Amino acid sequence: MIHVEQQPEPLPPDFDFDGEVRQPGLSALAELTGQAPTIRRPGPRIQQQANRPEDLRSNVLRKYDYWTRALGALHKAYGGICAYSCFYIEPITGPTVDHFVAITRTAPQEAYEWNNYRLACSLMNASKNAFPDVLDPFEVQDGWFELNLDTFEVEPAKNLDAELKQRVEHTCNRLKLNSTECKSMRRRWFNMYWAPRVPSQPVPLWFFEENAPFLAREMRRQGRIRPEDQGAGPAPRSDDA
């Protein structure tokens, strides 16, 4: 994992987060707890399920998953990079909205708050689930996690104190970052760089920095890049250029 810079809540005309997600969600919470809706909408009233929002079950809230409306905006805001695996997620392969503070353990209003969302591939989201022992990508600092480029396992940095090292290890274990699937993916991408199918047309380092930033950072940090890439800084993303 690498540090993820928190992006501001999207506003019109790009995407009206408040109007499309927050306000419909809060209105649903009001109806689910026997109060009047806070916005007008077509259709019958939502049946009361509890007296307080905190008593609502997560399976009830998931019927009102207005957060999925923000998935496109979330994918764009974070460059399509999974906050946990640090690989680009193609829109057709299952990007998801991860509630970092799970809606099963917090005030349900957090289900409809942009700052509680992390872009995650479906595998990482399922592994994290509602467990609280995963480090927040917004709080992770670059250098806490390192990559062994021989085994392709993610490891805590050697200079971490005992408590932080344990939290990094818990995160790796909870997310299954060293599963066979994750290690194979990193190895395949690494080999794509060093053993291109067409030797005269090597894959440029900027492609890895744009689509696999943690792997690219570790390759650069450990000097495992081609001579022609030694002095080149990261290229700007195509949507930033």
Short mmCIF file of N, CA and C in Angstrom, two decimals, residues 50 69 79 85 87 133 141 147 156 167 201 221 232:
data_model
loop_
_atom_site.label_atom_id
_atom_site.label_comp_id
_atom_site.label_asym_id
_atom_site.label_seq_id
_atom_site.Cartn_x
_atom_site.Cartn_y
_atom_site.Cartn_z
N ALA A 50 -36.86 0.54 12.24
CA ALA A 50 -36.26 0.71 13.56
C ALA A 50 -36.66 2.08 14.10
N ARG A 69 -24.10 5.08 -6.91
CA ARG A 69 -24.21 6.14 -7.91
C ARG A 69 -22.90 6.92 -8.04
N GLY A 79 -8.10 7.98 -9.96
CA GLY A 79 -7.33 7.46 -11.09
C GLY A 79 -7.52 5.99 -11.34
N SER A 85 -4.86 -2.79 -3.20
CA SER A 85 -3.94 -3.60 -4.02
C SER A 85 -2.97 -2.74 -4.81
N PHE A 87 -3.34 -1.46 -7.81
CA PHE A 87 -3.37 -1.73 -9.24
C PHE A 87 -4.60 -1.05 -9.84
N ASP A 133 -9.18 -3.71 11.51
CA ASP A 133 -7.73 -3.77 11.69
C ASP A 133 -6.95 -3.49 10.41
N GLN A 141 1.59 6.04 5.21
CA GLN A 141 2.68 6.84 4.68
C GLN A 141 3.54 5.99 3.75
N LEU A 147 8.06 -4.16 -0.79
CA LEU A 147 7.82 -5.33 -1.62
C LEU A 147 9.11 -6.09 -1.84
N PRO A 156 6.36 -5.40 6.08
CA PRO A 156 6.53 -4.11 6.79
C PRO A 156 7.95 -3.59 6.57
N ARG A 167 0.55 -3.42 12.92
CA ARG A 167 -0.61 -2.94 12.17
C ARG A 167 -0.43 -3.19 10.68
N GLN A 201 10.45 -3.59 -28.14
CA GLN A 201 9.39 -2.67 -27.74
C GLN A 201 9.06 -2.86 -26.26
N ARG A 221 12.80 2.23 -6.14
CA ARG A 221 13.52 2.36 -4.87
C ARG A 221 14.65 1.35 -4.76
N ALA A 232 14.72 9.22 -15.17
CA ALA A 232 13.40 9.75 -15.54
C ALA A 232 12.47 9.76 -14.35
#
